[in-house]
Coordinates of C-alpha atoms in Angstrom, one line a residue:
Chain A
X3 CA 2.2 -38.3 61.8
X4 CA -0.2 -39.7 64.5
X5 CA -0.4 -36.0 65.6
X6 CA -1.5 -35.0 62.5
X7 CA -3.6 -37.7 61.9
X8 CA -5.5 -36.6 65.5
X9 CA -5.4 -33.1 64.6
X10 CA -7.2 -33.6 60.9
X11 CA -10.1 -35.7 62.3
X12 CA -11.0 -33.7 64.8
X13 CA -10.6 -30.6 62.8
X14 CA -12.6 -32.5 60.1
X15 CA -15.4 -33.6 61.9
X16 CA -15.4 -30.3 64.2
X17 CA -16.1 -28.5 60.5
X18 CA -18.5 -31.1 59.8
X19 CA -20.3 -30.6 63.2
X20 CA -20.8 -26.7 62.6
X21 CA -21.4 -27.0 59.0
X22 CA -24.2 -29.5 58.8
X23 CA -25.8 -27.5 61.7
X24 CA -29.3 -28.8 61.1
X25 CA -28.3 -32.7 61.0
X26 CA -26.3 -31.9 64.3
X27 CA -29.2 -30.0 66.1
X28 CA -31.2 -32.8 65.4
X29 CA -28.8 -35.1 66.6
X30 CA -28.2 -33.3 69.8
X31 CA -32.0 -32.7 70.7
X32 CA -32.5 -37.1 70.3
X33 CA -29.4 -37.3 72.4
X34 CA -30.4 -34.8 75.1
X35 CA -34.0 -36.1 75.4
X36 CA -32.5 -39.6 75.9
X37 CA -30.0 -38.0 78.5
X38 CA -32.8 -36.8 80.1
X39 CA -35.1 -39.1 80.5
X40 CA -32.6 -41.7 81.7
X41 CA -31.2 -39.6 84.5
X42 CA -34.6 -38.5 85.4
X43 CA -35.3 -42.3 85.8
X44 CA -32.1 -43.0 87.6
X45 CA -33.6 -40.0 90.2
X46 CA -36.7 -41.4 91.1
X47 CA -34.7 -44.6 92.3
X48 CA -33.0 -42.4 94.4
X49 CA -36.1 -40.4 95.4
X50 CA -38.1 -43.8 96.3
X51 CA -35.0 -45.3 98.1
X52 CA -34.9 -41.7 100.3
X53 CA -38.5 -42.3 101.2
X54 CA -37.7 -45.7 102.3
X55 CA -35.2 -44.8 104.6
X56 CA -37.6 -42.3 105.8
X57 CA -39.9 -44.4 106.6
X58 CA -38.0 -47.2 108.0
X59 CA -35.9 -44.0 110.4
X60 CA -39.6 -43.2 112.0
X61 CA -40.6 -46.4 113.3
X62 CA -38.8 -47.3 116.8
X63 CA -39.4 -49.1 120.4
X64 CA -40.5 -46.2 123.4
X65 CA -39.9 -48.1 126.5
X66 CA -41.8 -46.4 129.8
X67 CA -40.6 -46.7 132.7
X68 CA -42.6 -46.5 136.2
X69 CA -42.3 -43.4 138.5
X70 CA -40.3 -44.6 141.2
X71 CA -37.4 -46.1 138.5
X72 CA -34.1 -44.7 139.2
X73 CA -32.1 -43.1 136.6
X74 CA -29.2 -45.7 137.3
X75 CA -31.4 -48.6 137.2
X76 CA -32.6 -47.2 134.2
X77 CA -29.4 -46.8 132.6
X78 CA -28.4 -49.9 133.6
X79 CA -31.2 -51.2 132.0
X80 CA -30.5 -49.4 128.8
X81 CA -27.0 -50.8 128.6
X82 CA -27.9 -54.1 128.8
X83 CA -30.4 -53.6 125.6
X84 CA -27.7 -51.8 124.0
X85 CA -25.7 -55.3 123.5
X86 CA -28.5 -57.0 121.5
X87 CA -26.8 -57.1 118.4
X88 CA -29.8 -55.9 116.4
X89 CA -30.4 -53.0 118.3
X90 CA -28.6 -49.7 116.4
X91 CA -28.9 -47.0 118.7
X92 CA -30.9 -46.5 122.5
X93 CA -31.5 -43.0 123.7
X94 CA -32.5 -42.0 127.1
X95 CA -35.0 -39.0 128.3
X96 CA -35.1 -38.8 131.8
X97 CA -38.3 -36.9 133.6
X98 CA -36.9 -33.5 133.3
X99 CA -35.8 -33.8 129.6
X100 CA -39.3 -34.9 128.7
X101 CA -41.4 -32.2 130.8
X102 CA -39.3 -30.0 129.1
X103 CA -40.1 -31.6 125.9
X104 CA -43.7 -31.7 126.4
X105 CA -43.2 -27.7 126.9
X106 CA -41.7 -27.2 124.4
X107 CA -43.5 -29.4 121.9
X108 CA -47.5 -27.5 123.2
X109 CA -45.6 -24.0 123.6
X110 CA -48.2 -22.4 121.6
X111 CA -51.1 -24.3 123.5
X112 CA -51.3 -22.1 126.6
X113 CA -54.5 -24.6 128.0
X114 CA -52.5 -27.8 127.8
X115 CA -49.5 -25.9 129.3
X116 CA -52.1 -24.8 131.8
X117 CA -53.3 -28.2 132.6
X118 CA -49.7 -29.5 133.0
X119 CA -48.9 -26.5 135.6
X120 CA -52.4 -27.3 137.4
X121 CA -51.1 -31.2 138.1
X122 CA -47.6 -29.5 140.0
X123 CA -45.8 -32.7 139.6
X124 CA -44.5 -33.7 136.6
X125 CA -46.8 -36.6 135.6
X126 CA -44.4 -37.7 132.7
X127 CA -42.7 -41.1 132.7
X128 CA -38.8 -41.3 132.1
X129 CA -38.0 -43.7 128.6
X130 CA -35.7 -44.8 126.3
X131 CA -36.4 -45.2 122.5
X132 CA -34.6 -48.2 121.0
X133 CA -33.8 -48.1 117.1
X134 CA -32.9 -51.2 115.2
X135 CA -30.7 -51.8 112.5
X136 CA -32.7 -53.4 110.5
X137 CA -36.6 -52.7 110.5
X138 CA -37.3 -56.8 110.4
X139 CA -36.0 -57.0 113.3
X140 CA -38.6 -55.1 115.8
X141 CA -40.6 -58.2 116.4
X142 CA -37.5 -59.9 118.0
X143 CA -36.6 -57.1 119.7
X144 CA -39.7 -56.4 121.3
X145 CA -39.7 -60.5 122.5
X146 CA -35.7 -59.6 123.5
X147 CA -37.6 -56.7 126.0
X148 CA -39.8 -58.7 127.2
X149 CA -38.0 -61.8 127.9
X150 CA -35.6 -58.6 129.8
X151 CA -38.9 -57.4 131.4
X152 CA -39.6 -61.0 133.2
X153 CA -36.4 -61.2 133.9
X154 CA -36.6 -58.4 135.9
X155 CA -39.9 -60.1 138.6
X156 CA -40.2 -57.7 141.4
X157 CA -37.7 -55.2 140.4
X158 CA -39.9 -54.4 137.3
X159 CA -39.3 -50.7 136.6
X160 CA -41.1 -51.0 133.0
X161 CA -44.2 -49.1 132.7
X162 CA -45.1 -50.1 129.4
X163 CA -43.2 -51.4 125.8
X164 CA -44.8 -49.1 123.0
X165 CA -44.8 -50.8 119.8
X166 CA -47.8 -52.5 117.7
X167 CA -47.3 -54.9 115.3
X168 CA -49.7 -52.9 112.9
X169 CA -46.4 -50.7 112.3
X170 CA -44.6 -53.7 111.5
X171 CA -47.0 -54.8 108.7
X172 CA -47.7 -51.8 107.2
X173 CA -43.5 -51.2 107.7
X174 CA -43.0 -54.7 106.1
X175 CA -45.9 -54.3 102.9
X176 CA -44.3 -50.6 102.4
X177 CA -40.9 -52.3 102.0
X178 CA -42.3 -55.1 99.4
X179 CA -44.0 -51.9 97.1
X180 CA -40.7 -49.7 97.6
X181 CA -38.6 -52.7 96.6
X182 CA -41.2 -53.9 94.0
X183 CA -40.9 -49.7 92.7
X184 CA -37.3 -50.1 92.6
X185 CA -37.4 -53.0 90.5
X186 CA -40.0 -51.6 88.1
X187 CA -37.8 -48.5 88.1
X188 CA -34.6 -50.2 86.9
X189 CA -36.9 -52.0 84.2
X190 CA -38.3 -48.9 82.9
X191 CA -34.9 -47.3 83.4
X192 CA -33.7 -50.3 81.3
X193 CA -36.5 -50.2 78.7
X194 CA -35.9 -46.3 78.4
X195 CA -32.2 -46.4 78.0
X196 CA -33.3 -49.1 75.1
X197 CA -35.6 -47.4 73.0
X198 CA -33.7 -43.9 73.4
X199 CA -30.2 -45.3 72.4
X200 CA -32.1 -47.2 69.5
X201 CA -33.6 -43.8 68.6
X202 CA -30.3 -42.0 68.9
X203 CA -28.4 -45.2 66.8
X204 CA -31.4 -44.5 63.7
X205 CA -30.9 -40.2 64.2
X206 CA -27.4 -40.8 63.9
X207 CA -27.5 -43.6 61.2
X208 CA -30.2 -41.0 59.2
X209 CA -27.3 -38.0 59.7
X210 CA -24.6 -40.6 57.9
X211 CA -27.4 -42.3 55.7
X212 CA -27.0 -38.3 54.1
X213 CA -23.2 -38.8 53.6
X214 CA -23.3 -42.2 52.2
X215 CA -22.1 -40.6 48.7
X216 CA -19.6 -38.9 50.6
X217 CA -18.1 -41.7 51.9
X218 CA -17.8 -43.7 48.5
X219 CA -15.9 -40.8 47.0
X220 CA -13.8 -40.8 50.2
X221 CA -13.1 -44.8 49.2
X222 CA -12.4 -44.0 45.8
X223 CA -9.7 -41.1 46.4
X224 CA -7.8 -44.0 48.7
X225 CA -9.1 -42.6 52.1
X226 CA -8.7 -45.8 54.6
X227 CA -12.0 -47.3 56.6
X228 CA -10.3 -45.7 60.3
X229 CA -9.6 -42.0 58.1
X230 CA -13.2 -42.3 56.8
X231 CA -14.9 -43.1 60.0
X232 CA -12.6 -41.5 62.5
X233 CA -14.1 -37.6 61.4
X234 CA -17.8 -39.7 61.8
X235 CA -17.1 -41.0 65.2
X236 CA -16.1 -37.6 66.1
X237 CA -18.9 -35.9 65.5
X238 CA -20.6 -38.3 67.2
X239 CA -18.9 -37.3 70.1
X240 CA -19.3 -33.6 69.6
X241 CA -23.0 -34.6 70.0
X242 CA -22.9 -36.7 73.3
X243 CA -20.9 -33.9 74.7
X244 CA -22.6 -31.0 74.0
X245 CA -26.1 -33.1 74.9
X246 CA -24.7 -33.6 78.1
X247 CA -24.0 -29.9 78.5
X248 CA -27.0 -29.4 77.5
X249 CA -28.9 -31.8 79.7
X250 CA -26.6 -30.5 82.9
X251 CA -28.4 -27.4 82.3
X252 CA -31.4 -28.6 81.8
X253 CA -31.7 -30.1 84.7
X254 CA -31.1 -27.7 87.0
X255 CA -34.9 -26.1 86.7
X256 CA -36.3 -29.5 86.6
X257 CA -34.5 -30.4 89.5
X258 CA -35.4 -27.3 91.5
X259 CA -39.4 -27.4 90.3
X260 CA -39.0 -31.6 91.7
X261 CA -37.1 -30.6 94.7
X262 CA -39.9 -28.8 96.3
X263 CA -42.1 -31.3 95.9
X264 CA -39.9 -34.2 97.1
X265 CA -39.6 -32.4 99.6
X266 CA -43.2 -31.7 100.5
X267 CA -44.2 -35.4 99.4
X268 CA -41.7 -36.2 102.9
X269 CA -39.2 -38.5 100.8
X270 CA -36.6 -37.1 103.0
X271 CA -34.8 -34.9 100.4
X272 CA -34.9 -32.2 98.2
X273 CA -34.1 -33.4 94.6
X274 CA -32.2 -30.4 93.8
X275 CA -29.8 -30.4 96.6
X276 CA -29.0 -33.7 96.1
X277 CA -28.8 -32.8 92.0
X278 CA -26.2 -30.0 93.4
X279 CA -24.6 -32.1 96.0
X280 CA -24.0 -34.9 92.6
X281 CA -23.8 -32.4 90.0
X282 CA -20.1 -32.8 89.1
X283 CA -20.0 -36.4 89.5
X284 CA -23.8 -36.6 87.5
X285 CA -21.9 -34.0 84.6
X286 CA -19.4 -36.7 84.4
X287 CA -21.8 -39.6 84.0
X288 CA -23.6 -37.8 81.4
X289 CA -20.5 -36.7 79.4
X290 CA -19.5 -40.0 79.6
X291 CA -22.5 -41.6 78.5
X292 CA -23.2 -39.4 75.8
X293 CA -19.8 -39.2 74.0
X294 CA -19.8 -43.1 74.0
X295 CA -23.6 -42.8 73.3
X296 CA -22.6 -41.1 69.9
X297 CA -19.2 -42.2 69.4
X298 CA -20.8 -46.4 69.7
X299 CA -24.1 -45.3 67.0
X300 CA -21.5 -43.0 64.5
X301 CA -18.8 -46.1 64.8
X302 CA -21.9 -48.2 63.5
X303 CA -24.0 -46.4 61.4
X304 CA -20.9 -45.7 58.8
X305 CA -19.7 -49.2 59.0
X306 CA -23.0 -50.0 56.6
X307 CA -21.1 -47.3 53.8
X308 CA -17.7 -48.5 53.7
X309 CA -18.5 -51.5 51.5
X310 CA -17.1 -49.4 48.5
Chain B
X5 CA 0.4 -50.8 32.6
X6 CA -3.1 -52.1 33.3
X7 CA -4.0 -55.5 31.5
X8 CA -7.4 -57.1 31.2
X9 CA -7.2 -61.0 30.5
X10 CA -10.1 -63.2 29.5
X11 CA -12.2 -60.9 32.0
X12 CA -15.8 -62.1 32.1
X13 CA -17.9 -60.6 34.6
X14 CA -21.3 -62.0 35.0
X15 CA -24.3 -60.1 37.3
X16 CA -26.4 -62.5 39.9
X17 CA -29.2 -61.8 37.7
X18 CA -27.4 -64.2 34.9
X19 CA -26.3 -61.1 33.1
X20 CA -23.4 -61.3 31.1
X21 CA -21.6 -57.3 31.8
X22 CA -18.1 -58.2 30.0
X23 CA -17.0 -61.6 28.2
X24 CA -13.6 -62.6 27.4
X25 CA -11.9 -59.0 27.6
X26 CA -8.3 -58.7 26.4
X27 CA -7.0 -55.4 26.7
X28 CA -3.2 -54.1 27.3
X29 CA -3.0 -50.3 28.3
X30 CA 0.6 -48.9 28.3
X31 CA 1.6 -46.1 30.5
X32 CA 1.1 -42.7 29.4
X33 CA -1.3 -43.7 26.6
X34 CA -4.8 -41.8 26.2
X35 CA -7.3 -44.1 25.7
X36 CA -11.1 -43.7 25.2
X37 CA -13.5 -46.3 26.0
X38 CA -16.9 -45.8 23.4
X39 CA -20.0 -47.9 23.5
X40 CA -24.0 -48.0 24.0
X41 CA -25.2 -47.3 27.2
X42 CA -25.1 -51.1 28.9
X43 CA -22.1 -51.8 26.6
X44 CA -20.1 -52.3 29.6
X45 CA -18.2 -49.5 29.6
X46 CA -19.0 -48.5 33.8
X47 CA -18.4 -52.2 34.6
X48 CA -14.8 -52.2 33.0
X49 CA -14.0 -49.0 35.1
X50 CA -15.5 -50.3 38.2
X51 CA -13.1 -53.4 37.7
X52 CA -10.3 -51.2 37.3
X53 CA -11.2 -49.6 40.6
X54 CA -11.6 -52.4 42.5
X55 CA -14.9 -51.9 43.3
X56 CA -16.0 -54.7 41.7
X57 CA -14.4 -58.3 41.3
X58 CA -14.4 -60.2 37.6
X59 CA -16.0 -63.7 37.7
X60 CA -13.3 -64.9 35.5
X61 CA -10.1 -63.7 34.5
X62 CA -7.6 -61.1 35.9
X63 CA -7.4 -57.2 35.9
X64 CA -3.5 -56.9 36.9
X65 CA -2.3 -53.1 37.5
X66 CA 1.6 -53.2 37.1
X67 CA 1.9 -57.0 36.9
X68 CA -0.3 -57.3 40.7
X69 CA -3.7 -58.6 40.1
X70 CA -5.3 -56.0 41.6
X71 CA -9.0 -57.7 43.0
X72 CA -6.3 -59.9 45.2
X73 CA -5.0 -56.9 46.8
X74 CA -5.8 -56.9 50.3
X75 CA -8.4 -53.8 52.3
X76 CA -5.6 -51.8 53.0
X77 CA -3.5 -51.8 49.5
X78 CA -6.6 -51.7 47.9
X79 CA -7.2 -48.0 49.7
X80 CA -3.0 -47.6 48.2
X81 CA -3.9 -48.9 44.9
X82 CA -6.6 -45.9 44.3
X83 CA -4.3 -43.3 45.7
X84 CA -2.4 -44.3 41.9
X85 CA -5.5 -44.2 40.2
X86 CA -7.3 -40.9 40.2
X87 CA -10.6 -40.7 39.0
X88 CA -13.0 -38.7 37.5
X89 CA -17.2 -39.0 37.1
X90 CA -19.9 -36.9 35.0
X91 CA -21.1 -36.1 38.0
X92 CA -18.6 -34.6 40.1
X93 CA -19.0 -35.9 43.1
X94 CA -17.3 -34.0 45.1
X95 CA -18.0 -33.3 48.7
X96 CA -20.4 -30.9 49.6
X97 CA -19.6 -29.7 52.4
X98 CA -15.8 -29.1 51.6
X99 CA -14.5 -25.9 49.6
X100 CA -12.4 -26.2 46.7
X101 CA -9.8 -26.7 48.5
X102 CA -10.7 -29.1 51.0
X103 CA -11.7 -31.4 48.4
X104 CA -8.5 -31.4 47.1
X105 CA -7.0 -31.8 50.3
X106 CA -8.9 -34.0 51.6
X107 CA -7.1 -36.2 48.4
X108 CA -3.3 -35.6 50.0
X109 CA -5.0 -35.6 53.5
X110 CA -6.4 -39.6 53.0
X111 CA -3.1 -40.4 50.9
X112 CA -1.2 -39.4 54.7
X113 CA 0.6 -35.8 53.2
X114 CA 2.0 -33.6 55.6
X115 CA 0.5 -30.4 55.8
X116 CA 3.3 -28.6 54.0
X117 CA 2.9 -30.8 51.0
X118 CA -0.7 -29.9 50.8
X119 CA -0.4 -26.2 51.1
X120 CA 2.1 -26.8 48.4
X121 CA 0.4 -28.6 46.0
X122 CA -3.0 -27.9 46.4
X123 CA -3.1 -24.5 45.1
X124 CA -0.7 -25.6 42.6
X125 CA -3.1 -28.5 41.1
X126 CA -5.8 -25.4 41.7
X127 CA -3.7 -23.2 39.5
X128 CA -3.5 -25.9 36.8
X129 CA -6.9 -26.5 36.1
X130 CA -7.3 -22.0 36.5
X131 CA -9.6 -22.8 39.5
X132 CA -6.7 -21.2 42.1
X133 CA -8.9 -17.3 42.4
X134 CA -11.9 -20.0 43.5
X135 CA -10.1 -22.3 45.9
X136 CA -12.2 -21.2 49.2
X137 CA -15.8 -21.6 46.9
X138 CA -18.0 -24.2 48.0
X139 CA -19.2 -26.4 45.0
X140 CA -22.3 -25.1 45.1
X141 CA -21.2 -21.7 44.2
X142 CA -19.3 -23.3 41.5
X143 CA -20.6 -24.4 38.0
X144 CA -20.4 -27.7 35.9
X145 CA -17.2 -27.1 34.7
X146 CA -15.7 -25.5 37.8
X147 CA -16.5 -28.5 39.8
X148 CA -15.4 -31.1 36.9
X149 CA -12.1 -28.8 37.2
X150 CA -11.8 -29.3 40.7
X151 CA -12.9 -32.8 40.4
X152 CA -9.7 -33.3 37.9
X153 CA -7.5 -31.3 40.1
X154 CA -8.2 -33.8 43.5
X155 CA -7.8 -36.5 40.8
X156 CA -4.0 -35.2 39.8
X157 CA -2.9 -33.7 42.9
X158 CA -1.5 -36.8 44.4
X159 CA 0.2 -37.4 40.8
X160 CA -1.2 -40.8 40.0
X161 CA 0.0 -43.1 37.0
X162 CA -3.2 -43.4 35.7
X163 CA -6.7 -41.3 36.0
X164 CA -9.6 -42.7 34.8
X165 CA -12.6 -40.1 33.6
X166 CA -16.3 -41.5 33.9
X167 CA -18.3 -39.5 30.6
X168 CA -16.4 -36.1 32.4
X169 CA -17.9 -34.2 29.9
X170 CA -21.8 -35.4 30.2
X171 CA -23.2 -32.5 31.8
X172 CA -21.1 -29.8 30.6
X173 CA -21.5 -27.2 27.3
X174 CA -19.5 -27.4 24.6
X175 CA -17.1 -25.0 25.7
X176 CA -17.0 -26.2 29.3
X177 CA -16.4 -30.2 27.0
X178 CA -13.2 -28.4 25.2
X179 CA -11.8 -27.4 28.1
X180 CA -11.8 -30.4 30.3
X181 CA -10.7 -32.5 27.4
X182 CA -7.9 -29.9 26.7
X183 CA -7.0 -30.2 30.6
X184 CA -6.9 -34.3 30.4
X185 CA -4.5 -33.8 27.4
X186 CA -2.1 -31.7 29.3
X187 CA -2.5 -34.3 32.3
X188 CA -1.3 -36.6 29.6
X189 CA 1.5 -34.7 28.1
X190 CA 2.7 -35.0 31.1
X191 CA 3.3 -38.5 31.7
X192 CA -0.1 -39.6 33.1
X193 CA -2.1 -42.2 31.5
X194 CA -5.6 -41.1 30.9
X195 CA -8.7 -43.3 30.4
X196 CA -11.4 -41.9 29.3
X197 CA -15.2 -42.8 28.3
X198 CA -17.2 -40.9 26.7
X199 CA -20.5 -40.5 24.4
X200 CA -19.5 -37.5 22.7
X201 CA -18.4 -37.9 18.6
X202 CA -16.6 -34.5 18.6
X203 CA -14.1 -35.4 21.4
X204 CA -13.4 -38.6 20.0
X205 CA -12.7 -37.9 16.2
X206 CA -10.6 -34.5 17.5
X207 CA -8.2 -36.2 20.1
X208 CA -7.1 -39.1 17.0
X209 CA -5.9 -41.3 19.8
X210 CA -6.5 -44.8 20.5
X211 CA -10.3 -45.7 20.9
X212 CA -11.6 -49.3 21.9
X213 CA -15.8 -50.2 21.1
X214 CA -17.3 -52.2 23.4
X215 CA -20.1 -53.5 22.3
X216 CA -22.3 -56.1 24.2
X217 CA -19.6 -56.9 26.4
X218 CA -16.9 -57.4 24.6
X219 CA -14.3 -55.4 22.1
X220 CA -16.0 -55.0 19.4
X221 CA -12.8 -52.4 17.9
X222 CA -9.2 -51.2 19.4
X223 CA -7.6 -48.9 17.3
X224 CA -5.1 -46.9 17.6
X225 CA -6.1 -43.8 15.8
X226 CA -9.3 -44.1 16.0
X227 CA -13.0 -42.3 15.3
X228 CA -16.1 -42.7 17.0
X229 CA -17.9 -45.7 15.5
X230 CA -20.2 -48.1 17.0

């Protein structure tokens, strides 16, 4: 009987679905627009916490070393930074490596190339570039280097420690505003999924609102509250999923149209790889979200009509 | 059957709807409820159906008082009571059939019961060639047809018809009233209210007045008089 029971209400409310077409466009359209504006929100969290990450990957410690420093002593050096704990990665360019890079980097500037040739020897320094786990951290490291540098008295082989504390501020306010965006994101995100779910709830409670006579003769023939609702409730899960059909599709031109211009904006990724990278996990969401998005406002709306 | 006693039902508004009502129907009777519009005649019926409770009194449906029946025997109490309005109220968006269906479906029928007996119950009330119309494609007294056949099909002991004639022709009014009677031939108890002098003082069965809330006449052969 249960199997009947299942097979009736969703037959039912399928029926009801295709045969009250312009109550379930309706419907769908409020349910889409909500899907999509609440993933779009959900994406610029992700775009701002990209360009965060970004940002934080470009600022590091180049550590010069003189002339005369040999690679081992070098090395040696560089392993002993390597065990500050803050420190995430060290990588070493000896002479050669950075010559070469210099080349390569003014390839298409044939007078700098020129000059460089002109001087014979190679006039660039060997270095390491130190990367820290986390960004706060640079000021102690750059005391850690120096305290290392002393440490070293007449067998000094550092040049010179680039790193300004000027990055470190405008690295530090540029944290506070990405953080302070992130919060303001999740509140709009909030606010959004609020107002759109409250919208979706009255589009929904309107589309029953139409079958309250319906539903009393329903209660007058003997049909119980769950048989009355259950072909409701299905609908309103017809409508979440096909809006988050809909809203997959959707937002694959969005997506592509943003993803070129994350990209360009240097957030450090293109919106609609990661959108295609996500997509079957994000279709998920979104069915999710919208069947219990219409299932939650059609289990509520009709509970107002069953009072027969 | 069904037995009103010392029924009183009072409205918020200080109203009095019904006072002291004392009436016994017995099974398979065919009774018709006459009075003024605001007589009381809808607020007896809703009683009956539960949809409304009495201030005072009891409205007992084979000995069970039915306004203490709980949610879900309420819901198994109607499925005994079919019923019947002027105006139709059938659902839209359902075809002949389906309505009637839908009647067996919410009563918890298997399917072979209602592919049985819904065509059947359509064939009784000469609907069965229109069973796959929508009821907009049907007219008045198509609809009250199929209204009487949802009412019927899950055979109930008692059906109660809400002025089914009030928006139909006189022809269309014969017909319906003729159907009820064969309902009642055979074995179900019919209650019926109506405005309309002809049907009354043609059936010559029992008539009850209301008038101003209470029985102003019960009798048993009787004529439209208020």
């Amino acid at each position: 009987m249960i199997f009947t029971k299942i097979k009736r209400t969703v037959k039912s409310g399928a029926i009801s679905f295709w045969r009250n077409g312009s109550v379930s466009l309706a419907s769908v359209l409020i349910l889409t627009v909500t899907l999509t504006v609440i993933t779009m929100v959900l994406f610029s969290g992700v775009v701002l916490s990209s360009t965060l990450e970004t940002i934080k990957n470009k600022v590091d410690i180049d550590i010069y070393f003189v002339k005369g420093a040999t690679e081992d002593s070098i090395l040696s050096f560089a392993n002993e930074v390597k065990k500050n704990p803050d420190i995430l990665d060290v990588k070493y360019t000896s002479r050669d490596q950075a010559y070469q890079n210099f080349k390569e980097r003014h390839k298409d500037e044939e007078a700098t190339i020129q000059a460089l040739t002109e001087i014979g020897d190679n006039p660039l320094p060997a270095s390491i570039n130190v990367k820290a786990k986390d960004p706060n951290k640079y000021d102690s490291i750059v005391t850690f280097l120096k305290d290392k540098e002393t440490a070293l008295g007449n067998n000094n082989i550092i040049d010179k420690i680039n790193y300004t504390e000027k990055n470190q501020q405008a690295i530090g306010s540029l944290n506070r505003i990405i953080n302070a965006s992130n919060k303001l994101g999740i509140l709009i995100a909030i606010f959004f999924a609020i107002v759109s779910i409250l919208i979706t709830f009255n589009t929904i409670r309107l589309a029953i609102y139409i079958f309250r006579e319906e539903v009393s003769v329903m209660r007058l023939v003997g049909a119980s509250e769950t048989y009355i609702r259950a072909p409701f409730v299905t609908v309103g899960i017809l409508y979440g999923l096909v809006s988050a059909i809909v809203t997959t599709i959707i937002l694959l031109p969005i997506t592509h149209y943003a993803g070129n211009w994350t990209e360009k904006l240097g957030t450090g990724m293109n919106l609609f790889d990661y959108y295609r990278a996500n997509m079957l996990m994000i279709t998920a969401a979104l069915v999710v979200g919208g069947t219990m998005l219409g299932a939650i406002s059609s289990f509520l709306a009709i509970k107002k009509y069953l009072k027969v | 059957m069904l037995k009103f006693t010392d029924v009183t039902k009072l409205y918020h508004t200080g109203d009095t709807a019904l006072k002291d009502i004392n009436i016994h129907i017995k099974a398979k009777e065919f009774v018709s409820i006459i009075g003024h519009s605001g007589a009381g005649k809808t607020t007896l019926l809703k009683l009956i159906l539960a949809e409304e409770g009495p201030t005072s009194g009891t409205v007992t449906f084979e000995d069970v008082d039915i306004h203490k029946l709980k949610r879900s025997n309420i819901n198994k109490y109607r499925r005994r009571v079919g019923t019947v309005f002027q105006d139709f109220r059938l659902l839209p968006d359902k075809t002949a059939y389906e309505n009637v269906a839908f009647a067996m479906e919410a009563a918890g029928m298997d399917d072979e019961a209602i592919l049985n007996d819904v065509p059947h119950a359509l064939d009784l009330v000469g609907l069965k060639h229109k069973m796959h119309s929508f009821p907009d494609e049907l007219s008045g007294g198509e609809k009250q047809r199929v209204a009487i056949a949802r009412a019927i099909v899950n055979q109930p002991d008692m059906i109660i018809a809400d002025e089914p004639t009030g928006n139909l022709d006189p022809v269309n009014t014969y017909e319906i009233i003729q159907l009820l009677k064969k309902v009642n031939d055979l074995g179900t108890t019919i209650l019926l209210t109506t405005h309309n002098v002809g049907v009354i003082d043609n059936l010559g069965r029992r008539v009850i007045t209301i008038k101003d809330g209470q029985v102003a006449l019960d009798s048993h052969e009787g004529k439209y008089i208020l």
